[in-house]
Tab-separated table of C-alpha atoms in Angstrom:
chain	number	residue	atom	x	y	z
A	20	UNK	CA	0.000	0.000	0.000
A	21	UNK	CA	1.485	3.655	-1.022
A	22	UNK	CA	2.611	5.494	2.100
A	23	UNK	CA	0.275	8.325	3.499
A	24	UNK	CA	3.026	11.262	2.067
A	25	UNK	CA	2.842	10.516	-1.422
A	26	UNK	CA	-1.331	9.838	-0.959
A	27	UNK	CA	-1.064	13.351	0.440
A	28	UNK	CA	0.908	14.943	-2.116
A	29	UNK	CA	-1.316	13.440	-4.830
A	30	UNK	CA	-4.552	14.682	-3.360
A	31	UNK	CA	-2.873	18.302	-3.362
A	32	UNK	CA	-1.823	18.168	-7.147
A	33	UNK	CA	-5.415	16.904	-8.069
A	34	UNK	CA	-7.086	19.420	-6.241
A	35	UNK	CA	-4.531	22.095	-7.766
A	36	UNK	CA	-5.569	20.928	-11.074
A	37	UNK	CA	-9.634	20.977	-10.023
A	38	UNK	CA	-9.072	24.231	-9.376
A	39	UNK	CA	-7.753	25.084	-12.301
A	40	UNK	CA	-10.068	23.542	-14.755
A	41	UNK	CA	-12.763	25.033	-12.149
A	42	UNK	CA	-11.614	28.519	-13.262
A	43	UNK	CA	-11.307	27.801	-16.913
A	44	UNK	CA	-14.930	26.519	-16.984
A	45	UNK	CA	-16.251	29.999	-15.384
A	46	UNK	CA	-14.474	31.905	-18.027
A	47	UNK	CA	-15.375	29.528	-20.819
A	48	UNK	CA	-19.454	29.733	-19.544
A	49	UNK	CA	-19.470	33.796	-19.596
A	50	UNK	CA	-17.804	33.482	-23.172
A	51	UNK	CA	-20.102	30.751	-24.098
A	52	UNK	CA	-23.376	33.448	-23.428
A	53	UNK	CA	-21.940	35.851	-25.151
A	54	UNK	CA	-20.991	33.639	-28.387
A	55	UNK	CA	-24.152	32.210	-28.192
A	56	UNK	CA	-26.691	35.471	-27.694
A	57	UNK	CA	-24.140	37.005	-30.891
A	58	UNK	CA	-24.709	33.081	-33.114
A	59	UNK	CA	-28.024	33.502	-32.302
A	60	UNK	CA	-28.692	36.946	-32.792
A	61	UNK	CA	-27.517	36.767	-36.386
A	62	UNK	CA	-29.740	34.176	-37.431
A	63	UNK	CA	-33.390	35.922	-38.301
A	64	UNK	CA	-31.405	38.447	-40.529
A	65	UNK	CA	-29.904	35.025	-42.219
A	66	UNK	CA	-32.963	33.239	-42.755
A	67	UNK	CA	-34.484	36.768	-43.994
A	68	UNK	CA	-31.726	36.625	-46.406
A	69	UNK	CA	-32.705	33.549	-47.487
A	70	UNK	CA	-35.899	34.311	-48.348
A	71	UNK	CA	-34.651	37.289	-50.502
A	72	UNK	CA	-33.048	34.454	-51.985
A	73	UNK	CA	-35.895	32.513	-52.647
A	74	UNK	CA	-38.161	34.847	-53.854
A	75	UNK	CA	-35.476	35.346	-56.818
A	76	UNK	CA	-35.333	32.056	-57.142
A	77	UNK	CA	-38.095	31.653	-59.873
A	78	UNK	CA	-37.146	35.047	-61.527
A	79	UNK	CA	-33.817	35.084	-62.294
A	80	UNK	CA	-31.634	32.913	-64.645
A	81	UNK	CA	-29.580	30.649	-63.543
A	82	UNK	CA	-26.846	31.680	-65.860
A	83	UNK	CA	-26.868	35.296	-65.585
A	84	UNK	CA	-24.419	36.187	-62.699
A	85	UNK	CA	-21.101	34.546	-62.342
A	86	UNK	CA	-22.401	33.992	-58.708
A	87	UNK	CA	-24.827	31.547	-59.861
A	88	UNK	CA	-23.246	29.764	-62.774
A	89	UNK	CA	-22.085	25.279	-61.876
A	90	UNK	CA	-19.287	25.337	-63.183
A	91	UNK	CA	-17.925	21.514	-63.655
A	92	UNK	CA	-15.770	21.439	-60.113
A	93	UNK	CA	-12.018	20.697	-60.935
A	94	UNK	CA	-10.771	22.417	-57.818
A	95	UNK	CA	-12.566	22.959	-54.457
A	96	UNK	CA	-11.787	25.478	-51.896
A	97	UNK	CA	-12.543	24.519	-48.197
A	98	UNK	CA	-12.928	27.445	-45.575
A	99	UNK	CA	-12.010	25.539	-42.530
A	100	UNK	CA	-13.020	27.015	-39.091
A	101	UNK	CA	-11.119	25.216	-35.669
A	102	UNK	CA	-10.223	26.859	-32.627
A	103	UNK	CA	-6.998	28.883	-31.917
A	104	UNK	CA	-7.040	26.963	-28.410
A	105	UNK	CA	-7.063	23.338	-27.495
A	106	UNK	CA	-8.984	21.918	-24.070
A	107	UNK	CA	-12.017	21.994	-25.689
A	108	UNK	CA	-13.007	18.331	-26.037
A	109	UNK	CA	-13.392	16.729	-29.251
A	110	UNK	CA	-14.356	19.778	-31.218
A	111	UNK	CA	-11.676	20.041	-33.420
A	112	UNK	CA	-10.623	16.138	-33.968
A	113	UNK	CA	-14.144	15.582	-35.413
A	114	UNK	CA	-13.987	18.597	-37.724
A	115	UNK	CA	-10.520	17.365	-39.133
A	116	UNK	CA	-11.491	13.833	-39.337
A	117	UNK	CA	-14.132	14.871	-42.100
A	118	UNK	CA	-10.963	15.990	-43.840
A	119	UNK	CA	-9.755	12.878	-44.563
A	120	UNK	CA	-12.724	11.955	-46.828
A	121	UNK	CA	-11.548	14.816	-48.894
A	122	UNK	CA	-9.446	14.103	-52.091
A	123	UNK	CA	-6.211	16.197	-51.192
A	124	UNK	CA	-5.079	17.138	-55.001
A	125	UNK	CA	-8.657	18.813	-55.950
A	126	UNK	CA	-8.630	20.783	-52.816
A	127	UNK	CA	-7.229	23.644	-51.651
A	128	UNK	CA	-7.433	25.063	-47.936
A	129	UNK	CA	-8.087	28.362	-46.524
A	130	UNK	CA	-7.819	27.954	-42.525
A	131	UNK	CA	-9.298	29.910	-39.634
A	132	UNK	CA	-7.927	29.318	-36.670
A	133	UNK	CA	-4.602	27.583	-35.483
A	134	UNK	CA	-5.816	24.248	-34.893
A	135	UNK	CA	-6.624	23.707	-38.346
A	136	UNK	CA	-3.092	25.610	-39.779
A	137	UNK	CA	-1.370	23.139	-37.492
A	138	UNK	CA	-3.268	19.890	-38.794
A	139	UNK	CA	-3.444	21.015	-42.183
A	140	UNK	CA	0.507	21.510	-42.244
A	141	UNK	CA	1.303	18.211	-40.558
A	142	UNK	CA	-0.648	16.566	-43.050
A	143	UNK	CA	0.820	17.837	-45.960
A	144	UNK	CA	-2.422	19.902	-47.361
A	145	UNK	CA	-2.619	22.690	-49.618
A	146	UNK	CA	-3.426	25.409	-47.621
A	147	UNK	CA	-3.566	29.469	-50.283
A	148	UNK	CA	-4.040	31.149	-46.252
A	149	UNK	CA	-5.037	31.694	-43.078
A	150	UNK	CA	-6.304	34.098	-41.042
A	151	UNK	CA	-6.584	34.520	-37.153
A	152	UNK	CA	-9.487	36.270	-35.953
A	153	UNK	CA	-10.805	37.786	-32.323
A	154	UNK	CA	-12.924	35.499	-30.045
A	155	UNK	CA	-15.966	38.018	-30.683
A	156	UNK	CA	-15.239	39.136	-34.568
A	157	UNK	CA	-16.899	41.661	-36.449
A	158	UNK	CA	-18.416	41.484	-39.619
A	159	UNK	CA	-15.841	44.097	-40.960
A	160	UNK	CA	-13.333	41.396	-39.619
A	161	UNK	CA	-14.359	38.907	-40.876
A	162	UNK	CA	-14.839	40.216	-44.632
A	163	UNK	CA	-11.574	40.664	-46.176
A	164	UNK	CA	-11.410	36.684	-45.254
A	165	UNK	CA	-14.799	36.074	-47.518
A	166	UNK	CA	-13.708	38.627	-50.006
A	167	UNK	CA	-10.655	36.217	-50.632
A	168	UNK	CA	-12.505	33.589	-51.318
A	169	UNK	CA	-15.151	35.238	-53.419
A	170	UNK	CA	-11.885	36.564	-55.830
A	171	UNK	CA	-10.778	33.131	-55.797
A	172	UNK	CA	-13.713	31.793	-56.954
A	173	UNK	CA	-14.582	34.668	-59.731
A	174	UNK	CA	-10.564	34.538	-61.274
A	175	UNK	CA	-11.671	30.822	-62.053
A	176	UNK	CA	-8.920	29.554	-59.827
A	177	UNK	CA	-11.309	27.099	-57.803
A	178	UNK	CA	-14.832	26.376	-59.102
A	179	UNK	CA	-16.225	25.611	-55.782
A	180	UNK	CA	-16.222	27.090	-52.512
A	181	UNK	CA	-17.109	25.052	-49.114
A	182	UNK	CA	-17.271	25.657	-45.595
A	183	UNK	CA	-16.146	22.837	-42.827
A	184	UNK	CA	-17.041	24.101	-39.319
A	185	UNK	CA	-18.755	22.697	-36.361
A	186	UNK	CA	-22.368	23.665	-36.452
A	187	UNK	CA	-23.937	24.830	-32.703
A	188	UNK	CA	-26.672	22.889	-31.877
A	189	UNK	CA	-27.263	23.431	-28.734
A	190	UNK	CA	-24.590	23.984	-25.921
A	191	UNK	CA	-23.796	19.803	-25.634
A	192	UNK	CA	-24.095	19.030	-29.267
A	193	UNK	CA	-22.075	20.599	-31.842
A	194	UNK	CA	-21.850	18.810	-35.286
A	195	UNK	CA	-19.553	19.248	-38.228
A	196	UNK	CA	-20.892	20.193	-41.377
A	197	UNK	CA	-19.286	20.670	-44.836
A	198	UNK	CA	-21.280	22.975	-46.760
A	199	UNK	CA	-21.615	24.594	-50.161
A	200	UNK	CA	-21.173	28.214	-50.237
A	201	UNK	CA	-20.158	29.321	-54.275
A	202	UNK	CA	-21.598	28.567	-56.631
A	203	UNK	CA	-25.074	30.239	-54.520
A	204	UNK	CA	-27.474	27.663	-55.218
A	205	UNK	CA	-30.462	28.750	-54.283
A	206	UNK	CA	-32.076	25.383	-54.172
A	207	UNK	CA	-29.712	24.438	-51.152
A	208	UNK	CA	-30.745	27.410	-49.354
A	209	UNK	CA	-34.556	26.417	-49.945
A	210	UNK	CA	-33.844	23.046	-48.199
A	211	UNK	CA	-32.029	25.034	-45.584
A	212	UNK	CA	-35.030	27.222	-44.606
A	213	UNK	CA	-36.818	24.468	-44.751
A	214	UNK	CA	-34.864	22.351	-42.242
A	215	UNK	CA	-34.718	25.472	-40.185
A	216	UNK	CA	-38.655	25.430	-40.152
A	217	UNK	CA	-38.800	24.477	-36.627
A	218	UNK	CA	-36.835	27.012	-34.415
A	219	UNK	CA	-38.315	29.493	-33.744
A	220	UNK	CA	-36.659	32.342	-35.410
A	221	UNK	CA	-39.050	31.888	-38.219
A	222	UNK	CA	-42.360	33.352	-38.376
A	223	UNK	CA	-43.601	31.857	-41.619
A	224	UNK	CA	-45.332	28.609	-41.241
A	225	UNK	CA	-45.167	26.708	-44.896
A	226	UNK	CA	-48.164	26.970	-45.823
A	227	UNK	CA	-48.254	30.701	-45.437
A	228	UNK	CA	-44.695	30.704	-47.698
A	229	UNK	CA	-46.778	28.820	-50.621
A	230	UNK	CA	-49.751	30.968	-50.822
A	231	UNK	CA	-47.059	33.703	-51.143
A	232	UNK	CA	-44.976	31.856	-53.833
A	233	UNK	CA	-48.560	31.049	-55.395
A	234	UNK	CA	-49.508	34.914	-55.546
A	235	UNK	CA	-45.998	35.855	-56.936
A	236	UNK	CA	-46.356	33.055	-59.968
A	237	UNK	CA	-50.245	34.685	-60.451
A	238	UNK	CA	-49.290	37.915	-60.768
A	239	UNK	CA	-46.279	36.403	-62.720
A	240	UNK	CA	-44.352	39.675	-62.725
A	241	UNK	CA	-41.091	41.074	-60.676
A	242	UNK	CA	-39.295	44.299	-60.897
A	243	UNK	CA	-36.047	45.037	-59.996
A	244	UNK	CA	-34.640	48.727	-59.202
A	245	UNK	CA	-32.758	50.183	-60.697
A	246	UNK	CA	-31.690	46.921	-62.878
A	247	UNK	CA	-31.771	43.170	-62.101
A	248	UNK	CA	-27.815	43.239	-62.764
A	249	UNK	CA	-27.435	45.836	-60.064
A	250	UNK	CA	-29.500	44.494	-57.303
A	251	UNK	CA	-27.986	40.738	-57.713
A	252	UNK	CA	-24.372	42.539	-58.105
A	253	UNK	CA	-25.227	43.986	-54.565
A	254	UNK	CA	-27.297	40.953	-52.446
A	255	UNK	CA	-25.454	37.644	-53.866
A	256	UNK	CA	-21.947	39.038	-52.669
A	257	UNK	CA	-23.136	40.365	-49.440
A	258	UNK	CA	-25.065	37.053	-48.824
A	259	UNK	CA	-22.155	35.118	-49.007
A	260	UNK	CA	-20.065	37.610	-46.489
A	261	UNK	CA	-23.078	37.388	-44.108
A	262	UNK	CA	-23.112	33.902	-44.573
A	263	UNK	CA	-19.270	33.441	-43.796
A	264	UNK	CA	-19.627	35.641	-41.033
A	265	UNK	CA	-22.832	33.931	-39.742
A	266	UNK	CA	-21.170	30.930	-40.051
A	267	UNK	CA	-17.608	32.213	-38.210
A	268	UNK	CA	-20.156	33.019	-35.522
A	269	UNK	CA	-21.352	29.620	-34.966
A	270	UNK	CA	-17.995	28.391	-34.696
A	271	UNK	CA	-17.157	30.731	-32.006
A	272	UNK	CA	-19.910	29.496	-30.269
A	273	UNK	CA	-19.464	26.185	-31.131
A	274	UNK	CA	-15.865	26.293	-29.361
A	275	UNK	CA	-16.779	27.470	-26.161
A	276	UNK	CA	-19.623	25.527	-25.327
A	277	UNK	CA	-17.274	22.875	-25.926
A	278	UNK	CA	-15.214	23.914	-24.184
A	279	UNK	CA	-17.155	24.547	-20.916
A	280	UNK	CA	-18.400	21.084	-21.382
A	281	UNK	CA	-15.217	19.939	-21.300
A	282	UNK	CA	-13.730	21.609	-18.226
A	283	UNK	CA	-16.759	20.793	-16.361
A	284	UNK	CA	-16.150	17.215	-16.955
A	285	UNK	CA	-12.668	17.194	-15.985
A	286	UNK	CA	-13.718	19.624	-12.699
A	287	UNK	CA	-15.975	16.582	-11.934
A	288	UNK	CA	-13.633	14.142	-12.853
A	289	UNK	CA	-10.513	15.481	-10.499
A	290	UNK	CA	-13.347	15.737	-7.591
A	291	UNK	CA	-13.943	12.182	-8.191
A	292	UNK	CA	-10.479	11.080	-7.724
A	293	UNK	CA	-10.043	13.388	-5.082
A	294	UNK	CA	-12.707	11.010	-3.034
A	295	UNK	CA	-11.010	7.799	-3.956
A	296	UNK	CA	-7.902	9.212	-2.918
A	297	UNK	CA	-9.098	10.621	-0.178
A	298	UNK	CA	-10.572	7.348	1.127
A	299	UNK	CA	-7.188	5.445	0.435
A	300	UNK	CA	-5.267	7.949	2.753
A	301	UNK	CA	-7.724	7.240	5.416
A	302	UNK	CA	-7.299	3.530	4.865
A	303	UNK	CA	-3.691	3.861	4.481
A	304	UNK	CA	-3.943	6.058	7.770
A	305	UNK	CA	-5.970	3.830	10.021
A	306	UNK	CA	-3.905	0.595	8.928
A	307	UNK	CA	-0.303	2.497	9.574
A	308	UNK	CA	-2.323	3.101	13.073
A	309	UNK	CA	-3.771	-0.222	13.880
A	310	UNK	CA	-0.226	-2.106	13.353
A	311	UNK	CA	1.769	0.856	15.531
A	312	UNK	CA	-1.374	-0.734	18.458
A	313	UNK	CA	-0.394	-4.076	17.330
A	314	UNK	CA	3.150	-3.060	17.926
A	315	UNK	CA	3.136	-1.605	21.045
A	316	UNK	CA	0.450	-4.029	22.856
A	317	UNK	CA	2.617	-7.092	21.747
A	318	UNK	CA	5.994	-4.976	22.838
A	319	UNK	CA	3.959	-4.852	26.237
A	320	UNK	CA	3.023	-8.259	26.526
A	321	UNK	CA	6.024	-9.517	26.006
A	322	UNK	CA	7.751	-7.347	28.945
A	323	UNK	CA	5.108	-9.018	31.832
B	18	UNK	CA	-58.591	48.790	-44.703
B	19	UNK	CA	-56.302	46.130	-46.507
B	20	UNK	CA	-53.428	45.326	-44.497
B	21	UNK	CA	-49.310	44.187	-45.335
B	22	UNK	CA	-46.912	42.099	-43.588
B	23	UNK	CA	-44.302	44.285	-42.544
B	24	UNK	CA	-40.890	42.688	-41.411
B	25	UNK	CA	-37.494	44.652	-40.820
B	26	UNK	CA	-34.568	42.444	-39.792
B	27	UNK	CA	-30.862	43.573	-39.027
B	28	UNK	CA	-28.065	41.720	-37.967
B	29	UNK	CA	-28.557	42.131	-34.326
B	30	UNK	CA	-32.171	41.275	-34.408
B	31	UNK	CA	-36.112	41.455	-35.621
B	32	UNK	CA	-36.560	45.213	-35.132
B	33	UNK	CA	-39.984	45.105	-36.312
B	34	UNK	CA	-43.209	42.820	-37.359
B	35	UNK	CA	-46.903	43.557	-37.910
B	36	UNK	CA	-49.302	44.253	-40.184
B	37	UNK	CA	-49.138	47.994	-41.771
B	38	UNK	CA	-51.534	49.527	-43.887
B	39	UNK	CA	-48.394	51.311	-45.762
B	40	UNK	CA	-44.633	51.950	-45.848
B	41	UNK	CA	-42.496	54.549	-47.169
B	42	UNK	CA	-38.836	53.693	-47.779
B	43	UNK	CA	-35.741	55.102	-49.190
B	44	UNK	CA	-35.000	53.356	-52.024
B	45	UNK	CA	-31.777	54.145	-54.578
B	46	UNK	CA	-33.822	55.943	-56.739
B	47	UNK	CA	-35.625	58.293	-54.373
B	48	UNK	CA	-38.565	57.056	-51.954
B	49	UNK	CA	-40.184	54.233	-52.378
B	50	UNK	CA	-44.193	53.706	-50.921
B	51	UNK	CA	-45.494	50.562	-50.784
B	52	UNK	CA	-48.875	49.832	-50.281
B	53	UNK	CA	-50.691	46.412	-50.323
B	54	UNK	CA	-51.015	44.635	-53.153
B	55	UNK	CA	-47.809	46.040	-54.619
B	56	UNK	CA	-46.168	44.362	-57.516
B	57	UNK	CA	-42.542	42.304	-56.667
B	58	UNK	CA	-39.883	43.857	-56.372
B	59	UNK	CA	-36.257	43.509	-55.333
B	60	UNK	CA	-34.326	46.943	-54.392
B	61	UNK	CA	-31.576	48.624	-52.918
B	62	UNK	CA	-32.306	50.968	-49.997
B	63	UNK	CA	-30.349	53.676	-48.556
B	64	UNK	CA	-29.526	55.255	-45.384
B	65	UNK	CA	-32.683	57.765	-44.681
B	66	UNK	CA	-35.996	57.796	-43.091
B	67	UNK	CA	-38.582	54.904	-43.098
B	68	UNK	CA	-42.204	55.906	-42.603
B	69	UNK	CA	-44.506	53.196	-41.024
B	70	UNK	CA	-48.644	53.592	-41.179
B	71	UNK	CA	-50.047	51.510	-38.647
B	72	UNK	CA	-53.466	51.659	-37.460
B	73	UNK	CA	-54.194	54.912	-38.237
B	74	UNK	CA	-50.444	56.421	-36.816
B	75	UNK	CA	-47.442	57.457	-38.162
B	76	UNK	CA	-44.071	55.518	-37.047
B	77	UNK	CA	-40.925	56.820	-38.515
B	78	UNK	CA	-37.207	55.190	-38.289
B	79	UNK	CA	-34.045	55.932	-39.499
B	80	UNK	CA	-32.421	52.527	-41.660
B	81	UNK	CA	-29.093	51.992	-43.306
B	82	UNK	CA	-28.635	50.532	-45.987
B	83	UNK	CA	-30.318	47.147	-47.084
B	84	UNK	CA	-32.479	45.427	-49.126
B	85	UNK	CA	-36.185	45.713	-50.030
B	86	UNK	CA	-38.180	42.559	-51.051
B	87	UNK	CA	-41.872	42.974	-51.704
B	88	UNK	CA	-44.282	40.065	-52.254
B	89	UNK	CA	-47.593	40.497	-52.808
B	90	UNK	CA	-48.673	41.546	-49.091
B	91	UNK	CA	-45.459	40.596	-47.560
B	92	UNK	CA	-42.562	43.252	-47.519
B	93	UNK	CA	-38.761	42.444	-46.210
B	94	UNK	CA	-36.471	44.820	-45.486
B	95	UNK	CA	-32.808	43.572	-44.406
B	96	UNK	CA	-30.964	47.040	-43.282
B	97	UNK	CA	-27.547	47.167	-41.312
B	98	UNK	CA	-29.624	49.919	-38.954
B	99	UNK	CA	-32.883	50.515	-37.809
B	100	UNK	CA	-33.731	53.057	-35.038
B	101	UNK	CA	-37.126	54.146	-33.866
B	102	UNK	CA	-37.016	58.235	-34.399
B	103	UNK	CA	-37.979	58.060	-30.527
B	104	UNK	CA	-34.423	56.132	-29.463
B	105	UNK	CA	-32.255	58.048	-31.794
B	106	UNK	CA	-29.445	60.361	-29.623
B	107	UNK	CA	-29.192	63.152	-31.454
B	108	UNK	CA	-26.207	64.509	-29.772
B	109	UNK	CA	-24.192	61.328	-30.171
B	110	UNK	CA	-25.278	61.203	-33.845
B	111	UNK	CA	-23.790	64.587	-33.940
B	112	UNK	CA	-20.554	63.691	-32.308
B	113	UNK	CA	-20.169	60.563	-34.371
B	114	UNK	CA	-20.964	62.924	-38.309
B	115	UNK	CA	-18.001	65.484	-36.515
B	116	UNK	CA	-16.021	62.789	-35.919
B	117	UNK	CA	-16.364	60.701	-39.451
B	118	UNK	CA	-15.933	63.866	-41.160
B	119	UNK	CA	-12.339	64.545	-39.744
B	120	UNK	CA	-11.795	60.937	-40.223
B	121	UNK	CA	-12.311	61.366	-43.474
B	122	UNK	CA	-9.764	64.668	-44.182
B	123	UNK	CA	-7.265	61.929	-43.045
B	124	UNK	CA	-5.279	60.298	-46.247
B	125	UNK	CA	-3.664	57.939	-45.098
B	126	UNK	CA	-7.088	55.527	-45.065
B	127	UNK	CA	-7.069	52.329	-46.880
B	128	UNK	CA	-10.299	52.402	-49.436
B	129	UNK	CA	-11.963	49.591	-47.138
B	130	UNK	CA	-11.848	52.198	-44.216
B	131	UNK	CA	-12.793	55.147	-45.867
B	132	UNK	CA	-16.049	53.065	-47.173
B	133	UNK	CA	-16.935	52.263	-43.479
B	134	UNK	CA	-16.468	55.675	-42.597
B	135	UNK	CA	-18.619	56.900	-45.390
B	136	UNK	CA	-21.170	54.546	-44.630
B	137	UNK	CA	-21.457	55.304	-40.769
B	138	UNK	CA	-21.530	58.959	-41.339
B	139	UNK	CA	-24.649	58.514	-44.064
B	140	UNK	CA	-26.398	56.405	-41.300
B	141	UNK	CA	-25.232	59.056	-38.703
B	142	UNK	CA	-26.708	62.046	-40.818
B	143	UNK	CA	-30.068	59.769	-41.484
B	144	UNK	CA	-30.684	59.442	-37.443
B	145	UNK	CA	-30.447	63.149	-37.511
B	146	UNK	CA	-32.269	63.822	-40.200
B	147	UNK	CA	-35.149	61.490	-38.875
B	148	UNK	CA	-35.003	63.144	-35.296
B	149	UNK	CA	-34.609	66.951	-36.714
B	150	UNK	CA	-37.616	66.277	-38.842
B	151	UNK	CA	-40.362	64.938	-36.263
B	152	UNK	CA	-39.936	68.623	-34.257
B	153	UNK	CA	-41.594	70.857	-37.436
C-alpha cells in the first residue's frame, strides 16, 4: 500500500488541477453566453436573407451572374473554421477527421484558426491562407477573409467554394458540417429554410410561404430597381459575407460551449479522484495506526 | 382597410413585425411607398428615413442601408440599422458625423476604411435627419 506522504501529495496536485479547470470553466461559460446570444442573434437576418433568396429564385436565370453559374468542379476550396485553443473536447478532432474523406489534389485550404493551420501543415495539405481572428469578430473582420474567397472563386482559380465548421446545436451538441457556399445555389438554401422550419426564429409557417410563392407566380411579374444586374451585383456578394460571417459566428460558439463542457467534466472528474484518494489515505492512515497498536500491545506483553 | 406584412430584420435582431396599412422607404432611386397589393420587387435601400402607417399612426425610423423585397402583401427589409425616431441620440449622432468627417480629411485611409467611414456617417446624418424632422 502507497505510504500516506505521497497519498497526500497526490490529493494536493489533483485538487490544484480541479481548481484550475474550475476557473477555466467559469471563463469559458461567460464566453459561451456571449458567443451564443451574438450566433443567435444573427440568425433571423440570415434566414431573412434567405428568403430574398428565394423569392429570386423563380425570376432570375440561372446563368446570368457569375455567382450563380455550376461550373464543372475541378478544384474545391474549403474554408475551414477550428479553434486557436485546445482543451475543448473533441471539437476540433471531429472537424478534421471529415478531412480525410476529402481528395487532397482537388482541394485547396483556406484555414481559420490555429488548430486547423497546425493539422493542415502536418498533413501535408494545400493550404492558399489563413487568417486569425478575435474570439468576438466583427463582420468588418471577418470580410476581407470572404472577399478572398469570393476573388478566388470569380478569377476561375477554384470552381467551388465550401465551408467545414462545427455547427452549434445546442450547448452539448455541436456537429460538423461541410457545406456549399459558391456557386449560390439557391435550391440548397430552400432546403435550408426548410430544415430550419422548426426554431423558432421563423415566423412563416409553410403553408403561409406557398400561398405567397402562389400569388408571386399569379401575378407572374417582378421588378427590380434600378436593374436586375445591379440588385444581384449587390445581395449575392453580401449574402455570401453574411453567410461566412454567420457561419464564423457559430464556430465561435461552437468552441466554447465545448469547451465549458469539457472543463466541467474534468472539474468533476478530479473531484472524483479526489474522493477515492481521499478514502485510500484514510485507509492507508488507520492501517499504519492499527499495526503501531499491534506493535506496542505485543511490545507490552512480552515485557510481563 | 387592406393590411401588409411588414418585417425589418438587421443583424442584431427582428426590429420590427406587424401588419401595416403602408410603408415609405428610401429606395436608390428616391422614396419608395409601398402599399398592399404592390407588384414584386427587389431593391436597394439607402440610409434615410422609413415611414410606417399603422393603425391609423405614423411611425418613422431611421435605416441603413439594405435590401427591399416585396411580395404580394409581404414586404422584407434587411438594413444594417434601424432606429425608432424616438431612441435616436441626437447629440451622439452629432458627435459621431463630426467625428467621421475629420476621419475622413485623413489620407492615409485604406479604401476599405474610408467606405466604413462613409457609410457610418450617411447612417449618422439619417438618425439626424429622422429626429430633426419629427420637431416641425
Amino acid at each position: 500500500m502507497a505510504n500516506t506522504r505521497d497519498i497526500r501529495r497526490r490529493i494536493k496536485s489533483v485538487k490544484n488541477t480541479a481548481q484550475i479547470t474550475k476557473a477555466m470553466e467559469m471563463v469559458a461559460a461567460s464566453k459561451m453566453r456571449r458567443a451564443q446570444q451574438a450566433a443567435m442573434a444573427g440568425r433571423p437576418y440570415s434566414e431573412a436573407l434567405h428568403q430574398a433568396l428565394l423569392s429570386l429564385r423563380d425570376r432570375v436565370d440561372q446563368e446570368c451572374h457569375p455567382l450563380l453559374v455550376q461550373r464543372p468542379v475541378k478544384k474545391t476550396l474549403v474554408l475551414l473554421l477550428t479553434s486557436d485553443k485546445g482543451l475543448c473536447g473533441a471539437l476540433n478532432t471531429n472537424v478534421l477527421r471529415d478531412i480525410a474523406a476529402l481528395d487532397s489534389s482537388s482541394t485547396v485550404f483556406v484555414a481559420i484558426g490555429r488548430k486547423g493551420a497546425a493539422f493542415l501543415a502536418r498533413t501535408g495539405r494545400l493550404m492558399i491562407a489563413d487568417f486569425l481572428l478575435p474570439d468576438h469578430p466583427t463582420f468588418l473582420q471577418t470580410k476581407p477573409i470572404s472577399q478572398f474567397c469570393l476573388e478566388q472563386f470569380l478569377s476561375g482559380s477554384v470552381d467551388q467554394v465550401n465551408i467545414l465548421y462545427p455547427k452549434f446545436i445546442n450547448t452539448l451538441v455541436q456537429r460538423p458540417v461541410n457545406l456549399q457556399l459558391l456557386p449560390i445555389s439557391i435550391e440548397q438554401s430552400s432546403v435550408m429554410s426548410q430544415s430550419s422550419k422548426t426554431t423558432p426564429f421563423l415566423t412563416h409557417s409553410p403553408s403561409s410561404e406557398n400561398e405567397t410563392k402562389k400569388d408571386v407566380l399569379e401575378t407572374g411579374e417582378y421588378l427590380f430597381e434600378p436593374t436586375p444586374d445591379n440588385v444581384l451585383n449587390a445581395i449575392l456578394p453580401y449574402s455570401f459575407h453574411f453567410e461566412v460571417f454567420q457561419k464564423i459566428l457559430d464556430e465561435r460558439a461552437s468552441e466554447q460551449s465545448a469547451r465549458m463542457v469539457a472543463m466541467k467534466a474534468a472539474t468533476d472528474n478530479a473531484k472524483n479522484l479526489v474522493k477515492d484518494l481521499t478514502l485510500e489515505y484514510n485507509k492507508a492512515r488507520q492501517a499504519s495506526i492499527t499495526t503501531e497498536l499491534l506493535e506496542i500491545t505485543t511490545a507490552q506483553m512480552a515485557l510481563q | 382597410m387592406p393590411t401588409l406584412h411588414l418585417e425589418i430584420v438587421t443583424p442584431e435582431a427582428r426590429i420590427y413585425q406587424a401588419e401595416v396599412e403602408a410603408v415609405v422607404v428610401p429606395g436608390v432611386e428616391g422614396e419608395l411607398g409601398i402599399l398592399p397589393h404592390h407588384v414584386a420587387l427587389m431593391t436597394q435601400i439607402v440610409p434615410g428615413e422609413l415611414r410606417i402607417s399603422h393603425e391609423g399612426q405614423q411611425l418613422r425610423m431611421a435605416v441603413g442601408e439594405g435590401f427591399l423585397d416585396v411580395l404580394p402583401n409581404r414586404v422584407l427589409i434587411l438594413t444594417d440599422m434601424a432606429i425608432d425616431e424616438a431612441d435616436i441620440d441626437e447629440h451622439a449622432a452629432e458627435k459621431a458625423v463630426a467625428l467621421a468627417e475629420q476621419e475622413l480629411k485623413n489620407t492615409t485611409l485604406s479604401h476599405e476604411e474610408i467606405a466604413t467611414v462613409q457609410s457610418s456617417l450617411l447612417r449618422s446624418l439619417a438618425k439626424i435627419r429622422v429626429k430633426r424632422g419629427s420637431h416641425y
